[in-house]
Structures are given as C-alpha cells and as structure tokens.
Amino acid sequence: MASYRSNFWGTCYLVARMRQAGTRGGVVTIIGDVADPYRNTHLNTEWVHARGLDPAPYEADIELFARTGDWPTG
C-alpha cells in the first residue's frame, strides 16, 4: 500500500511543479507489483542470458540516472 501512496504523492508533486512552471502536458505513472510472477523470467539471470539478452551495457546509464537524475546523451 505504501507504494501506491508514494506514487500518488509523486504524481501530485510533479503536477504541482508543472503548474507552477506553466508547463502543460500529461503525466503517466506506473505502479509495480511484488514481481513474484517474473522471478522465473526476466528477473532470472539464466533466463535472460538463455534468450541472448544482455542488460550490462545499459546498467551504467541507469545507475547514473538513479544517482544524479541525468541521462547520458549520445
């Protein structure tokens, strides 16, 4: 339940900031589940590699974004 409240709070905060800045547009939110259905698929390293997928090249970009809010360009 806390994730729903956090999502709602974040949405309200974003919309308020947009209104203050005079920015118009839509806001889309995603609320995750507990991920139990995915433990044997994309959350399983062996499953990912068996399908020829490799998330490693993208991990640095995601870590940068999580740490700073910046997304690499180029």
mmCIF file with all atom_site columns, C-alpha atoms in Angstrom:
data_model
loop_
_atom_site.group_PDB
_atom_site.id
_atom_site.type_symbol
_atom_site.label_atom_id
_atom_site.label_alt_id
_atom_site.label_comp_id
_atom_site.label_asym_id
_atom_site.label_entity_id
_atom_site.label_seq_id
_atom_site.pdbx_PDB_ins_code
_atom_site.Cartn_x
_atom_site.Cartn_y
_atom_site.Cartn_z
_atom_site.occupancy
_atom_site.B_iso_or_equiv
_atom_site.pdbx_formal_charge
_atom_site.auth_seq_id
_atom_site.auth_comp_id
_atom_site.auth_asym_id
_atom_site.auth_atom_id
_atom_site.pdbx_PDB_model_num
ATOM 1  C CA . MET A 1 1  ? 0.000  0.000   0.000   1.00 0.00 ? 1  MET A CA 1
ATOM 2  C CA . ALA A 1 2  ? 2.866  2.382   0.696   1.00 0.00 ? 2  ALA A CA 1
ATOM 3  C CA . SER A 1 3  ? 3.992  2.184   -2.935  1.00 0.00 ? 3  SER A CA 1
ATOM 4  C CA . TYR A 1 4  ? 0.588  3.443   -4.055  1.00 0.00 ? 4  TYR A CA 1
ATOM 5  C CA . ARG A 1 5  ? 0.765  6.386   -1.671  1.00 0.00 ? 5  ARG A CA 1
ATOM 6  C CA . SER A 1 6  ? 4.308  7.202   -2.778  1.00 0.00 ? 6  SER A CA 1
ATOM 7  C CA . ASN A 1 7  ? 3.236  7.058   -6.404  1.00 0.00 ? 7  ASN A CA 1
ATOM 8  C CA . PHE A 1 8  ? 0.261  9.320   -5.751  1.00 0.00 ? 8  PHE A CA 1
ATOM 9  C CA . TRP A 1 9  ? 2.381  11.782  -3.746  1.00 0.00 ? 9  TRP A CA 1
ATOM 10 C CA . GLY A 1 10 ? 4.998  11.892  -6.503  1.00 0.00 ? 10 GLY A CA 1
ATOM 11 C CA . THR A 1 11 ? 2.333  12.459  -9.130  1.00 0.00 ? 11 THR A CA 1
ATOM 12 C CA . CYS A 1 12 ? 0.763  15.313  -7.178  1.00 0.00 ? 12 CYS A CA 1
ATOM 13 C CA . TYR A 1 13 ? 4.184  16.847  -6.588  1.00 0.00 ? 13 TYR A CA 1
ATOM 14 C CA . LEU A 1 14 ? 5.062  16.654  -10.283 1.00 0.00 ? 14 LEU A CA 1
ATOM 15 C CA . VAL A 1 15 ? 1.745  18.146  -11.387 1.00 0.00 ? 15 VAL A CA 1
ATOM 16 C CA . ALA A 1 16 ? 2.104  20.973  -8.864  1.00 0.00 ? 16 ALA A CA 1
ATOM 17 C CA . ARG A 1 17 ? 5.615  21.740  -10.135 1.00 0.00 ? 17 ARG A CA 1
ATOM 18 C CA . MET A 1 18 ? 4.366  21.671  -13.721 1.00 0.00 ? 18 MET A CA 1
ATOM 19 C CA . ARG A 1 19 ? 1.567  24.092  -12.867 1.00 0.00 ? 19 ARG A CA 1
ATOM 20 C CA . GLN A 1 20 ? 3.974  26.445  -11.083 1.00 0.00 ? 20 GLN A CA 1
ATOM 21 C CA . ALA A 1 21 ? 6.259  26.428  -14.116 1.00 0.00 ? 21 ALA A CA 1
ATOM 22 C CA . GLY A 1 22 ? 3.363  26.918  -16.538 1.00 0.00 ? 22 GLY A CA 1
ATOM 23 C CA . THR A 1 23 ? 4.118  23.589  -18.179 1.00 0.00 ? 23 THR A CA 1
ATOM 24 C CA . ARG A 1 24 ? 1.254  21.763  -19.840 1.00 0.00 ? 24 ARG A CA 1
ATOM 25 C CA . GLY A 1 25 ? 1.176  18.082  -20.583 1.00 0.00 ? 25 GLY A CA 1
ATOM 26 C CA . GLY A 1 26 ? 0.190  14.697  -19.363 1.00 0.00 ? 26 GLY A CA 1
ATOM 27 C CA . VAL A 1 27 ? 1.552  12.625  -16.523 1.00 0.00 ? 27 VAL A CA 1
ATOM 28 C CA . VAL A 1 28 ? 1.675  8.850   -16.635 1.00 0.00 ? 28 VAL A CA 1
ATOM 29 C CA . THR A 1 29 ? 2.506  6.736   -13.614 1.00 0.00 ? 29 THR A CA 1
ATOM 30 C CA . ILE A 1 30 ? 3.348  3.081   -13.240 1.00 0.00 ? 30 ILE A CA 1
ATOM 31 C CA . ILE A 1 31 ? 2.797  1.151   -10.059 1.00 0.00 ? 31 ILE A CA 1
ATOM 32 C CA . GLY A 1 32 ? 4.684  -2.096  -9.831  1.00 0.00 ? 32 GLY A CA 1
ATOM 33 C CA . ASP A 1 33 ? 3.605  -5.320  -8.267  1.00 0.00 ? 33 ASP A CA 1
ATOM 34 C CA . VAL A 1 34 ? 5.586  -7.635  -5.997  1.00 0.00 ? 34 VAL A CA 1
ATOM 35 C CA . ALA A 1 35 ? 7.315  -9.215  -9.027  1.00 0.00 ? 35 ALA A CA 1
ATOM 36 C CA . ASP A 1 36 ? 6.585  -12.798 -7.985  1.00 0.00 ? 36 ASP A CA 1
ATOM 37 C CA . PRO A 1 37 ? 5.317  -13.724 -11.471 1.00 0.00 ? 37 PRO A CA 1
ATOM 38 C CA . TYR A 1 38 ? 8.623  -12.601 -13.008 1.00 0.00 ? 38 TYR A CA 1
ATOM 39 C CA . ARG A 1 39 ? 11.123 -14.380 -10.757 1.00 0.00 ? 39 ARG A CA 1
ATOM 40 C CA . ASN A 1 40 ? 11.428 -17.202 -13.296 1.00 0.00 ? 40 ASN A CA 1
ATOM 41 C CA . THR A 1 41 ? 11.595 -14.944 -16.345 1.00 0.00 ? 41 THR A CA 1
ATOM 42 C CA . HIS A 1 42 ? 13.221 -11.516 -16.802 1.00 0.00 ? 42 HIS A CA 1
ATOM 43 C CA . LEU A 1 43 ? 14.332 -11.317 -13.143 1.00 0.00 ? 43 LEU A CA 1
ATOM 44 C CA . ASN A 1 44 ? 16.237 -14.580 -13.553 1.00 0.00 ? 44 ASN A CA 1
ATOM 45 C CA . THR A 1 45 ? 19.753 -14.050 -14.933 1.00 0.00 ? 45 THR A CA 1
ATOM 46 C CA . GLU A 1 46 ? 19.861 -17.504 -16.540 1.00 0.00 ? 46 GLU A CA 1
ATOM 47 C CA . TRP A 1 47 ? 16.547 -16.915 -18.313 1.00 0.00 ? 47 TRP A CA 1
ATOM 48 C CA . VAL A 1 48 ? 17.769 -13.552 -19.641 1.00 0.00 ? 48 VAL A CA 1
ATOM 49 C CA . HIS A 1 49 ? 21.072 -14.929 -20.958 1.00 0.00 ? 49 HIS A CA 1
ATOM 50 C CA . ALA A 1 50 ? 19.386 -18.004 -22.479 1.00 0.00 ? 50 ALA A CA 1
ATOM 51 C CA . ARG A 1 51 ? 17.479 -15.603 -24.723 1.00 0.00 ? 51 ARG A CA 1
ATOM 52 C CA . GLY A 1 52 ? 20.593 -13.761 -25.811 1.00 0.00 ? 52 GLY A CA 1
ATOM 53 C CA . LEU A 1 53 ? 19.755 -10.658 -23.818 1.00 0.00 ? 53 LEU A CA 1
ATOM 54 C CA . ASP A 1 54 ? 22.454 -8.660  -22.040 1.00 0.00 ? 54 ASP A CA 1
ATOM 55 C CA . PRO A 1 55 ? 21.431 -5.753  -19.813 1.00 0.00 ? 55 PRO A CA 1
ATOM 56 C CA . ALA A 1 56 ? 25.052 -4.963  -18.862 1.00 0.00 ? 56 ALA A CA 1
ATOM 57 C CA . PRO A 1 57 ? 25.604 -2.230  -21.491 1.00 0.00 ? 57 PRO A CA 1
ATOM 58 C CA . TYR A 1 58 ? 22.687 -0.256  -20.025 1.00 0.00 ? 58 TYR A CA 1
ATOM 59 C CA . GLU A 1 59 ? 23.473 -0.607  -16.324 1.00 0.00 ? 59 GLU A CA 1
ATOM 60 C CA . ALA A 1 60 ? 25.869 2.364   -16.182 1.00 0.00 ? 60 ALA A CA 1
ATOM 61 C CA . ASP A 1 61 ? 23.237 4.647   -17.749 1.00 0.00 ? 61 ASP A CA 1
ATOM 62 C CA . ILE A 1 62 ? 20.608 3.525   -15.248 1.00 0.00 ? 62 ILE A CA 1
ATOM 63 C CA . GLU A 1 63 ? 22.980 3.900   -12.300 1.00 0.00 ? 63 GLU A CA 1
ATOM 64 C CA . LEU A 1 64 ? 23.919 7.419   -13.444 1.00 0.00 ? 64 LEU A CA 1
ATOM 65 C CA . PHE A 1 65 ? 20.262 8.365   -13.710 1.00 0.00 ? 65 PHE A CA 1
ATOM 66 C CA . ALA A 1 66 ? 19.409 6.872   -10.306 1.00 0.00 ? 66 ALA A CA 1
ATOM 67 C CA . ARG A 1 67 ? 22.329 8.697   -8.679  1.00 0.00 ? 67 ARG A CA 1
ATOM 68 C CA . THR A 1 68 ? 22.077 12.101  -10.375 1.00 0.00 ? 68 THR A CA 1
ATOM 69 C CA . GLY A 1 69 ? 18.823 12.347  -12.343 1.00 0.00 ? 69 GLY A CA 1
ATOM 70 C CA . ASP A 1 70 ? 20.864 12.907  -15.508 1.00 0.00 ? 70 ASP A CA 1
ATOM 71 C CA . TRP A 1 71 ? 20.568 10.699  -18.574 1.00 0.00 ? 71 TRP A CA 1
ATOM 72 C CA . PRO A 1 72 ? 23.609 10.283  -20.811 1.00 0.00 ? 72 PRO A CA 1
ATOM 73 C CA . THR A 1 73 ? 23.396 11.919  -24.200 1.00 0.00 ? 73 THR A CA 1
ATOM 74 C CA . GLY A 1 74 ? 24.627 10.282  -27.355 1.00 0.00 ? 74 GLY A CA 1
#
